[in-house]
Coordinates of C-alpha atoms and ligand atoms in Angstrom, one line a residue:
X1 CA -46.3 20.0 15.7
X2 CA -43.3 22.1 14.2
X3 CA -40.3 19.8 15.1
X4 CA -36.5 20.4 14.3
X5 CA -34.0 17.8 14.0
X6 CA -30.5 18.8 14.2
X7 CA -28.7 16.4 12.1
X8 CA -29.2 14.5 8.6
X9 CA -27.5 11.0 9.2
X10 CA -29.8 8.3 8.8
X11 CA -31.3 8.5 11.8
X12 CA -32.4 12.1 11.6
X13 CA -33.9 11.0 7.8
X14 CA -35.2 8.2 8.8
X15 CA -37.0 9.8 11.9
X16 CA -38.2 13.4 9.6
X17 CA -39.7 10.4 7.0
X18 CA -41.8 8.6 10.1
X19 CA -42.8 11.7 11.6
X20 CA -43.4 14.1 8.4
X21 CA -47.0 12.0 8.0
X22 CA -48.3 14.3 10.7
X23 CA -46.3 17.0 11.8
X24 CA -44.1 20.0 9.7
X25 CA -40.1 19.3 9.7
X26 CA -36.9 21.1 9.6
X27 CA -33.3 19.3 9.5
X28 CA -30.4 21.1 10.0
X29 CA -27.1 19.7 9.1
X30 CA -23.6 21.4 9.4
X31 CA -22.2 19.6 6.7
X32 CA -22.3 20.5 2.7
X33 CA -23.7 16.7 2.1
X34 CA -26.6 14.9 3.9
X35 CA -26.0 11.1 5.2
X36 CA -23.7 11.8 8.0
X37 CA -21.2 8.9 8.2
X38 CA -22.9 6.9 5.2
X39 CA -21.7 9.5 3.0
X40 CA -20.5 8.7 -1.0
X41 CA -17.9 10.8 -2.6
X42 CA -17.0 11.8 -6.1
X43 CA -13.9 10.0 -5.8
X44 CA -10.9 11.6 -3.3
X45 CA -9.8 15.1 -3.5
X46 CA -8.1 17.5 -1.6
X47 CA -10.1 17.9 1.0
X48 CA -10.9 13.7 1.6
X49 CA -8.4 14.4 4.5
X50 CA -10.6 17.1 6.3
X51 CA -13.4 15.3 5.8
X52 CA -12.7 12.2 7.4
X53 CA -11.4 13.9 10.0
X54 CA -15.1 15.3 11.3
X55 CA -16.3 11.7 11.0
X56 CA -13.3 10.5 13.7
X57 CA -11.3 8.8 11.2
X58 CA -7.7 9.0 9.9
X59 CA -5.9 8.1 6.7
X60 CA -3.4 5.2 7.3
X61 CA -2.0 4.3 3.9
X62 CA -2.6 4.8 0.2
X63 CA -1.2 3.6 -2.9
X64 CA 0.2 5.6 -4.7
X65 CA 0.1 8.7 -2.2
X66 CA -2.9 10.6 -1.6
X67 CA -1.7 13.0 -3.8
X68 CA -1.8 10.9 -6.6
X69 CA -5.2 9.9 -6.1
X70 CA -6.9 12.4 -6.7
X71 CA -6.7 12.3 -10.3
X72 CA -6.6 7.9 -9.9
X73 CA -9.9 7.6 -7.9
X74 CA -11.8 10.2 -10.4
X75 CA -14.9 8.1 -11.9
X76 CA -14.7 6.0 -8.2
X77 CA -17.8 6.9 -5.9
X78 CA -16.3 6.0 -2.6
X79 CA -18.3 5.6 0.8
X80 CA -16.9 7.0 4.0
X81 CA -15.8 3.2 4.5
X82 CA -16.7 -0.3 4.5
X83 CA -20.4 -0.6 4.9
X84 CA -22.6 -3.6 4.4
X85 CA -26.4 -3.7 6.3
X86 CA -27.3 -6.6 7.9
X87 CA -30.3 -8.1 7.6
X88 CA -31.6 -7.5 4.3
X89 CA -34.9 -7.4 3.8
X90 CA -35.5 -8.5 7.6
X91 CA -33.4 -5.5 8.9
X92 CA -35.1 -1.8 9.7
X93 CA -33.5 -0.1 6.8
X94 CA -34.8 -2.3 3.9
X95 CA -38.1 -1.8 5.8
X96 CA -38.3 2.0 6.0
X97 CA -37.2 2.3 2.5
X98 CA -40.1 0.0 1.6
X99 CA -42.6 2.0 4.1
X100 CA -41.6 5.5 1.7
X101 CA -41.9 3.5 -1.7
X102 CA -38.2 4.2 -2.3
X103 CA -36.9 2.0 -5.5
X104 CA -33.6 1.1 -4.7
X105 CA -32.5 -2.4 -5.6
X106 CA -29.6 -4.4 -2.7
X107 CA -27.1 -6.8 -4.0
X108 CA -27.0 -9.3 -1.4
X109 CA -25.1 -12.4 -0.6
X110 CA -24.3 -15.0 2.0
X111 CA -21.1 -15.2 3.5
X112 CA -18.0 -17.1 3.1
X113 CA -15.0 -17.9 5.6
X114 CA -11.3 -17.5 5.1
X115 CA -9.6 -20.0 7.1
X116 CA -7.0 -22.8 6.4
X117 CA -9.0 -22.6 3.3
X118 CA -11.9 -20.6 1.5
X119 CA -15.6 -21.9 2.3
X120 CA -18.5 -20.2 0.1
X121 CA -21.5 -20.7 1.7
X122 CA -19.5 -20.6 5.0
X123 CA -22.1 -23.1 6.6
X124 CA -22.7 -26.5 4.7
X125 CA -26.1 -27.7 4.5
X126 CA -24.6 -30.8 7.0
X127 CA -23.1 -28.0 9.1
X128 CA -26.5 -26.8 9.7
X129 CA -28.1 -30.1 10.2
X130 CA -25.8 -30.6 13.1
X131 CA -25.7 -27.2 14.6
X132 CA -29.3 -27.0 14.5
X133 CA -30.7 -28.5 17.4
X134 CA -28.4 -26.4 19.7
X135 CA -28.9 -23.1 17.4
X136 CA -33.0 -23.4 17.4
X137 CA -32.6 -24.2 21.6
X138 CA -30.6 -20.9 21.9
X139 CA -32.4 -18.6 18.7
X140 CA -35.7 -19.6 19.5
X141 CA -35.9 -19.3 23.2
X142 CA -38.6 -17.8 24.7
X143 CA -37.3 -13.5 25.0
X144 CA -37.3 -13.7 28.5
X145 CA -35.1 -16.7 28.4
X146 CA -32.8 -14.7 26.0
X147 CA -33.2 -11.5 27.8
X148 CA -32.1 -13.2 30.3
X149 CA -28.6 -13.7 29.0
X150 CA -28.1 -10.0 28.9
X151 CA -25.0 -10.3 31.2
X152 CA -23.8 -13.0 29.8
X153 CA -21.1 -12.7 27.6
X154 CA -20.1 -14.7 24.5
X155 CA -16.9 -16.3 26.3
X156 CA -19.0 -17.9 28.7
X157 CA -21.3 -19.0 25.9
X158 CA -18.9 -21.1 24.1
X159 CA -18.0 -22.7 27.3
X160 CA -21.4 -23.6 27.5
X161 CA -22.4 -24.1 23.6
X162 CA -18.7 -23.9 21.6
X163 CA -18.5 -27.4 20.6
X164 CA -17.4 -27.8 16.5
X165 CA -18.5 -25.4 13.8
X166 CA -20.5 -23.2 16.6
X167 CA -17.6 -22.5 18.6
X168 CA -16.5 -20.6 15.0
X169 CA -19.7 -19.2 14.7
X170 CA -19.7 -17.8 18.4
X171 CA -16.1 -16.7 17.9
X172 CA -16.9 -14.7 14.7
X173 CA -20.0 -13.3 14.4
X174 CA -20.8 -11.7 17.4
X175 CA -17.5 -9.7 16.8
X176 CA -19.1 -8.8 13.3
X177 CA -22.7 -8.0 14.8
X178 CA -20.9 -5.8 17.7
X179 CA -17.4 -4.6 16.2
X180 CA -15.9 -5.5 19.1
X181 CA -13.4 -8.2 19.3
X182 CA -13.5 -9.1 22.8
X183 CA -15.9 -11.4 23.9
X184 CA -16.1 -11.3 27.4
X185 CA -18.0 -7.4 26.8
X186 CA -20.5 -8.9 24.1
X187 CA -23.7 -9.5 25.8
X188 CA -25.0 -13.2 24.5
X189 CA -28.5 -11.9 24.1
X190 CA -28.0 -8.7 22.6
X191 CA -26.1 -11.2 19.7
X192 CA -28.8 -14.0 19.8
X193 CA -31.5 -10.8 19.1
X194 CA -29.3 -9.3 16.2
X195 CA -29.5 -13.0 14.8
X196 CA -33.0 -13.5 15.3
X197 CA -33.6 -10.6 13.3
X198 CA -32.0 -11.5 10.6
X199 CA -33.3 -14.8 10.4
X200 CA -34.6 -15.6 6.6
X201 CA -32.8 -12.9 4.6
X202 CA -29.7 -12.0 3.2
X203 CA -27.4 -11.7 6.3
X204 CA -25.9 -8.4 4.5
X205 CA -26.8 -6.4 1.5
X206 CA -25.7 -2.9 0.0
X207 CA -27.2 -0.8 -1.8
X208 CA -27.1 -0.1 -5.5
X209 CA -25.6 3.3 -6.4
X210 CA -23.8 3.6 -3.1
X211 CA -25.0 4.6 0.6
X212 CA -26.2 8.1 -0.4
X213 CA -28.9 6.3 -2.5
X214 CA -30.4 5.7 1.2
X215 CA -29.9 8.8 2.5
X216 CA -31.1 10.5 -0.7
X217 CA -34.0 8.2 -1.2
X218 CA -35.1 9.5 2.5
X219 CA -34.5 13.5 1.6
X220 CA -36.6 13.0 -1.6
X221 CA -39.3 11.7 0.4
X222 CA -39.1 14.5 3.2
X223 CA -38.8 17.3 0.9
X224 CA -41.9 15.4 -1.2
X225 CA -44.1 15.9 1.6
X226 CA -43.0 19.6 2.7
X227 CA -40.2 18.9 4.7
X228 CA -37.4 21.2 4.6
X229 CA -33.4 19.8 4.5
X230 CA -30.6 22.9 5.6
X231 CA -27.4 22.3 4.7
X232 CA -24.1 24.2 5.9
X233 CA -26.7 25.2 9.2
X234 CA -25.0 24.0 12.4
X235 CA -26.9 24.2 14.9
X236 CA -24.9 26.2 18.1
X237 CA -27.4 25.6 21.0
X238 CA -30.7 24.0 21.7
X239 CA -33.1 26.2 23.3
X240 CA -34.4 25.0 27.3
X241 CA -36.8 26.8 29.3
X242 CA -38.4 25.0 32.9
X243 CA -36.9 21.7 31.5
X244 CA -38.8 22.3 28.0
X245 CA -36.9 22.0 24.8
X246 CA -38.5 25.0 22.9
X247 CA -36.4 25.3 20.1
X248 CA -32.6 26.0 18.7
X249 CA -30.4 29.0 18.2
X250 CA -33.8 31.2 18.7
X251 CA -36.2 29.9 16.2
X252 CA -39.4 27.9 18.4
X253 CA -40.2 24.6 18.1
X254 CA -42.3 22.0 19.5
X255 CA -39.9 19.4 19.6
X256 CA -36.2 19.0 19.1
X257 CA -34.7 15.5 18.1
X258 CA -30.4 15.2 18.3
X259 CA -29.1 13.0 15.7
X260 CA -25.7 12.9 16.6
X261 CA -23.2 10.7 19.0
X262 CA -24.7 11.0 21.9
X263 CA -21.3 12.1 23.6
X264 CA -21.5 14.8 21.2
X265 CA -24.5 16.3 22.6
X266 CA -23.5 18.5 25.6
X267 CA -21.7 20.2 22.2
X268 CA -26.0 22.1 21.4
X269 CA -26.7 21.4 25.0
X270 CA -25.4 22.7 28.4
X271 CA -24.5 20.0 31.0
X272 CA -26.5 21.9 33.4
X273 CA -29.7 20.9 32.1
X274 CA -29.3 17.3 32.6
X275 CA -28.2 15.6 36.5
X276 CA -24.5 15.0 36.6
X277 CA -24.4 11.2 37.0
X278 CA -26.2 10.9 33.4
X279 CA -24.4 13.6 31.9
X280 CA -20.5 11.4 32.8
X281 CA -22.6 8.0 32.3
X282 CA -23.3 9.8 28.7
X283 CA -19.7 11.0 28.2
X284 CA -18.1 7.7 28.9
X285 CA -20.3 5.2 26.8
X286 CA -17.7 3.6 24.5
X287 CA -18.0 3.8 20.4
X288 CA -16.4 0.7 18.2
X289 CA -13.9 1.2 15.9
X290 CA -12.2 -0.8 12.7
X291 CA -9.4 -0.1 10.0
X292 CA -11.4 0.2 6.9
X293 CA -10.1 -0.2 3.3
X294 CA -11.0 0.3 -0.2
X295 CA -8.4 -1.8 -3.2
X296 CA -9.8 -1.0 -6.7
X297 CA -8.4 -4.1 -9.1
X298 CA -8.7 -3.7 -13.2
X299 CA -9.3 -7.7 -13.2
X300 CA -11.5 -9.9 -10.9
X301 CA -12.4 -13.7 -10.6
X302 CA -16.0 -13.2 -11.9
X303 CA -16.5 -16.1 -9.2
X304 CA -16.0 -13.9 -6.1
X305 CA -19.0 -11.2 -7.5
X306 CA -20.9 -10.0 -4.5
X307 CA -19.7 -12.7 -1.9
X308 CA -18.8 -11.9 1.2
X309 CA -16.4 -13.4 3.3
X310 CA -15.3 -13.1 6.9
X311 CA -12.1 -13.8 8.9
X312 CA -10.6 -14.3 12.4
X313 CA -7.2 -13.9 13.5
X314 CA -6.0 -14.6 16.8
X315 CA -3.6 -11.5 18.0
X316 CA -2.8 -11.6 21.3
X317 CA -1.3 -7.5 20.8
X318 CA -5.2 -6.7 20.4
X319 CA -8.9 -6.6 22.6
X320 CA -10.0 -9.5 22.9
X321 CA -6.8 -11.5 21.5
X322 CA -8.2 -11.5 18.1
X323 CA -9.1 -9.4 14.7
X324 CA -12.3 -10.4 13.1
X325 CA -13.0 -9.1 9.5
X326 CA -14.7 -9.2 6.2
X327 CA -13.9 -8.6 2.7
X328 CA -16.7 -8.0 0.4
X329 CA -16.7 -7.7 -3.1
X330 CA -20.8 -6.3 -3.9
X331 CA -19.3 -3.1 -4.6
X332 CA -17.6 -4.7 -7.2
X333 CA -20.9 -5.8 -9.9
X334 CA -20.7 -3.3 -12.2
X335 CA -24.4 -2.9 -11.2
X336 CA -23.3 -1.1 -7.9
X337 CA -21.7 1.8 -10.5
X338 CA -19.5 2.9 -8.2
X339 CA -16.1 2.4 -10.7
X340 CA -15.1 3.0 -14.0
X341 CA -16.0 0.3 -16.5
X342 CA -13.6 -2.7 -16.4
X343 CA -12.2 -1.5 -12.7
X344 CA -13.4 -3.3 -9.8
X345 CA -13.8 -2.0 -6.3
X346 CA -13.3 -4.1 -3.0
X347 CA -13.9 -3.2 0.5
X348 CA -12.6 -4.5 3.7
X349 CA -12.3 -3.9 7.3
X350 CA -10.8 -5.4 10.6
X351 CA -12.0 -4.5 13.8
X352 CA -10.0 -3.4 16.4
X353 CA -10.9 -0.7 19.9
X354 CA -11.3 3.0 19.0
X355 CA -8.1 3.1 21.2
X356 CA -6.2 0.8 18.6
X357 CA -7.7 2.9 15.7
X358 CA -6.3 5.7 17.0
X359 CA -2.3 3.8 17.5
X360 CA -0.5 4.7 14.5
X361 CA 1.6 1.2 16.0
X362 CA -1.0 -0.6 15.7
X363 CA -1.8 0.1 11.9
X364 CA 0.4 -1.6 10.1
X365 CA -0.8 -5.0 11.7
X366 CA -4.0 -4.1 10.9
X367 CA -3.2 -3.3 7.1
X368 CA -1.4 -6.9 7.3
X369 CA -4.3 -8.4 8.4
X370 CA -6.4 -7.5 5.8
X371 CA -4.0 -8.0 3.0
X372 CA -3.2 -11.2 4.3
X373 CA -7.2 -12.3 4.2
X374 CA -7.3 -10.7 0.8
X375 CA -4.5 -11.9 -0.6
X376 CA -5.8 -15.9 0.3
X377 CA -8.7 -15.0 -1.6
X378 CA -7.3 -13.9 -4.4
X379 CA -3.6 -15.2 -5.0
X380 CA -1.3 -12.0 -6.0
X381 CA -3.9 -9.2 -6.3
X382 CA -1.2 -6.9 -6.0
X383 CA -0.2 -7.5 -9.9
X384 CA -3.9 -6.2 -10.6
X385 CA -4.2 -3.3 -8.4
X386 CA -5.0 0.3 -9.5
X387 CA -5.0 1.8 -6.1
X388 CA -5.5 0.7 -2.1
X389 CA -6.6 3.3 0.5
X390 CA -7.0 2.1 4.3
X391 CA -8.7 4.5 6.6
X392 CA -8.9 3.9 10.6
X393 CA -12.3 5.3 12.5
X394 CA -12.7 5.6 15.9
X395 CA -16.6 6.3 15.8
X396 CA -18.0 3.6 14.4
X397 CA -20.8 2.9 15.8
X398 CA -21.9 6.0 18.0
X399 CA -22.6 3.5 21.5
X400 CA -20.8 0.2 21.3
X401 CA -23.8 -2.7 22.0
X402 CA -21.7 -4.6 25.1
X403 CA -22.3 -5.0 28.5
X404 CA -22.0 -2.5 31.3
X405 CA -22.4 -0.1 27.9
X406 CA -26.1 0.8 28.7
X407 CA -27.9 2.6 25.4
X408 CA -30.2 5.5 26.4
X409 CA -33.7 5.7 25.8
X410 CA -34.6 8.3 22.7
X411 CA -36.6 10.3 25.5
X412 CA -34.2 12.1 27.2
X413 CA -34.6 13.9 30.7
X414 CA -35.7 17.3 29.1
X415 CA -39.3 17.7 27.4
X416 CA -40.0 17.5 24.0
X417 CA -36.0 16.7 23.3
X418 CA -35.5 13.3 21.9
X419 CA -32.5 11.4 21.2
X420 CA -32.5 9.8 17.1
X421 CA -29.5 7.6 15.5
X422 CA -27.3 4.7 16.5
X423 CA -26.9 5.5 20.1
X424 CA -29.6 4.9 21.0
X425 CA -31.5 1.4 22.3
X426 CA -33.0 0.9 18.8
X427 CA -32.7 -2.5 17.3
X428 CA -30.0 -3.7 15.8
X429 CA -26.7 -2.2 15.3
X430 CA -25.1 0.9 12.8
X431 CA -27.8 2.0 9.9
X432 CA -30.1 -0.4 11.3
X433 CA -30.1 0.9 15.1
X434 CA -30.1 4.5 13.5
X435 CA -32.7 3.8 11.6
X436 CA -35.4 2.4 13.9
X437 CA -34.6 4.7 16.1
X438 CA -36.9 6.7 13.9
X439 CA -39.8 3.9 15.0
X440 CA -39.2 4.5 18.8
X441 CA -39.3 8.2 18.5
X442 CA -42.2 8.2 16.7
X443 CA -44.0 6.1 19.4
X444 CA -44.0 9.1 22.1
X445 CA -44.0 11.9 19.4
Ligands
FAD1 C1 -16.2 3.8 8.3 C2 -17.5 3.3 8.8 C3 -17.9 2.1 8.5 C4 -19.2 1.6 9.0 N1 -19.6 0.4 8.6 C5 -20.9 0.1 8.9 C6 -21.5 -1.1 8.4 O1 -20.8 -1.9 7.7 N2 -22.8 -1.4 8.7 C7 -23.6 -0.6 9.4 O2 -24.7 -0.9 9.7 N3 -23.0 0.5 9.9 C8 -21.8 0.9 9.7 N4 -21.2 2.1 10.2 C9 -22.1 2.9 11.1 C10 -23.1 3.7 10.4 O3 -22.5 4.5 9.4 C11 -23.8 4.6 11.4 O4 -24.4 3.7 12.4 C12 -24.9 5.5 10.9 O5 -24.6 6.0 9.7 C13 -25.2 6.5 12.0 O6 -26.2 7.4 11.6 P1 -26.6 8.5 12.6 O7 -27.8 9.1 12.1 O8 -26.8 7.9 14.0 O9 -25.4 9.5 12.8 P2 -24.5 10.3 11.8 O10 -24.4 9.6 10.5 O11 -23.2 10.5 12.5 O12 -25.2 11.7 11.5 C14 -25.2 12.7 12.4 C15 -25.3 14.0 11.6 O13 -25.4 15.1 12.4 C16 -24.7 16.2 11.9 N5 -24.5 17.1 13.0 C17 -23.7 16.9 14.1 N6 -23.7 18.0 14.9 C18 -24.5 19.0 14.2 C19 -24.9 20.3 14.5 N7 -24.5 20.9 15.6 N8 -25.7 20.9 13.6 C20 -26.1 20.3 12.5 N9 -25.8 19.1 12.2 C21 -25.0 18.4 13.0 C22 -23.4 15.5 11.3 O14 -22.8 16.3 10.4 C23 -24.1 14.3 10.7 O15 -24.4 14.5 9.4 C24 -20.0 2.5 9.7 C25 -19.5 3.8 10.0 C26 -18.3 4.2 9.6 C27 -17.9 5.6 9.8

């Protein structure tokens, strides 16, 4: 089959790489630079505003002024944002990486806490003794126990199972899996399946060389087998005839795959092909959103190398009446190369709703928060610091994973026309949901 996939985010990639074993592939993408929103840049120039703008995001604050940075941040390679993968070696993008051969090498760590004070590994080997009869009950239920919990949300788990450390636990990392603060939306088994998953690994790792290591590692492999990767090539409108997807902007295919937010879609594709109830159920599925920031240091406390380490702030002003957060420090081994030698590159986010990402009142809290965390961590970091950037996005994840937030299938309505990235209801969440999207979409193509 000639199939076209209009979009080279990691879920288009990741799909052309599963299906290029049998059939012939074209990707479009309207961009200069494949990756989508796991893009790496040569530092910030002057068009970083512009382009963080088509990825729904915003500049906040930066020190000095952006201005200034251009010349600062030259010799940086900077990601979109924050990005850590969960799972490691248990999650779907260290496993499609290893199904292509790609050799790229993950720096992974547990995680620590920030509370009244700092705890690296967060959870003490007594801590687990005592949580584990209650975690194994709930992580190794049978699935239709779990699946079962589907409407139940977190809040009414720790009611249920929030006594000591796993009240914590339930109060922070389902906001991590989900980026979403408020537990009452975050559906107890979607959390107790992201967990299950990434049972035995790393609980996050990055990638060495940056984020577009992935998404080059994927174009490699897809131009390696005959696969052909258009840049600059946006594609206006996919082709429909008798509820048939037969091609875009003219050219035939056989199949078409979107990877793209799916509220984005009805931008290739007219409403009228699809029944009006899905068309405002697409429209109205809610994204995640976070303030993200980046502070380069020229010193660091060799101790803190690759840990990461998460937070939680109650704030009634926000969802949820809190801020969960991490600050990581992988892209800070000089292994990563993504500084100049002898500078050191931290990143950090704090979740909040796209609508709060999008409140220029609500930024400064957000920046507070994170200094805040950071600052515990590391006492006067400001005296060391080359440069701080904090970005808000309000498309984090293309489909937030909560209740009443229903993903769609990756077989849509219309023939032949197939959904591929983190919208859809792939495993996992972010890279890993846009990812094994690719392994869904391959089981009807
Ligand atoms: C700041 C930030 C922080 C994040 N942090 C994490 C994290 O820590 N961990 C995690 O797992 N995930 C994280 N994510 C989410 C993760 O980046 C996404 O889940 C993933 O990259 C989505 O991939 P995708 O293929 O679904 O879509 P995208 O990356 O959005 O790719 C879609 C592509 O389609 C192209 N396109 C759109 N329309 C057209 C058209 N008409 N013609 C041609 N091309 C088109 C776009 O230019 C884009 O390249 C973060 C995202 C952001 C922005």
């Amino acid at each position: 089959m000639n199939i076209a996939i209009v979009g080279s985010g990691l879920g288009g990639l990741a799909t052309a790489a599963k299906l290029i074993r049998k059939h012939k592939i074209d990707i479009y993408e309207k961009e200069a630079l494949i990756g989508g929103r796991t893009l790496t840049l040569d530092g910030i120039n002057e068009n970083y505003k512009k382009t963080i703008a088509r990825f729904e995001m915003a500049n906040a604050f930066a020190y000095p002024s952006l201005d200034e940075l251009y010349d600062i941040t030259k010799g940086y390679k900077i990601d979109l944002g924050f990005h850590l993968i969960g799972g490691g070696k248990k999650g779907a993008c260290v496993k499609a990486l290893r199904e292509i051969n790609a050799r790229i090498d993950f720096i992974g760590s547990r995680l620590g806490y920030i509370g009244e004070k700092i705890e690296y590994p967060m959870l003490s080997l007594r801590d687990k003794m005592r949580m584990l009869p209650r975690i194994m009950q709930l992580l190794f239920s049978r699935r239709s126990t779990i699946e079962s919990m589907k409407k139940m949300s977190i809040e009414e788990a720790i009611e249920v199972y929030g006594r000591g450390k796993l009240k914590l636990i339930l109060e922070i990392f389902p906001r991590l899996i989900s980026t979403v603060n408020d537990l009452s939306k975050i559906s107890t088994s979607e959390t107790l399946f992201a967990q299950r998953e990434m049972l035995g690994g790393s609980p996050v790792v990055y990638p060495v060389g940056g984020l577009k290591s992935i998404s080059n590692a994927f174009a490699e492999y897809i131009k390696k087998n005959g696969g052909n990767i258009f840049i600059e090539r946006k594609v206006k409108s996919v082709d429909i005839e008798d509820n048939k997807a037969i091609g875009i902007d003219g050219k035939n295919y056989d199949a078409v795959v979107l990877d793209m937010p799916v509220q984005k879609i009805f931008s290739v594709i007219k409403e009228k092909h699809f029944p009006a109830r899905w068309v405002k159920k697409i429209k109205g599925l809610k994204a995640t959103g976070s303030m993200v920031a980046y502070h380069a240091l020229n010193r660091i406390d060799e101790k803190l190398m690759d840990k990461s380490f998460v937070f939680v702030e109650k704030n009634d002003g926000f969802d949820g009446n809190a801020i969960a957060g991490m600050i990581d420090f992988k892209m800070a081994n000089p292994i990563a190369g993504l500084s100049p030698e002898k500078k050191y590159l931290i990143q950090s986010y704090a979740i909040c709703s796209p609508e709060e990402a999008k409140n220029r009142k609500k930024w400064d809290e957000l920046k507070e928060i994170i200094n805040k965390n950071l600052e515990k961590l590391i006492h006067g970091y400001k005296k060391n610091l080359e440069w701080e950037i904090y970005n808000t996005i309000w498309h984090l994840d293309g489909v937030a994973k909560i209740i009443d937030n229903e993903k769609p299938s990756v077989k849509t309505l219309i023939k032949n026309l197939y959904l591929a990235g983190d919208s859809v209801n792939s495993k996992g969440v972010g890279i890993n949901c846009a990812i094994d999207s690719a392994n869904l979409i391959d089981g009807y193509i």
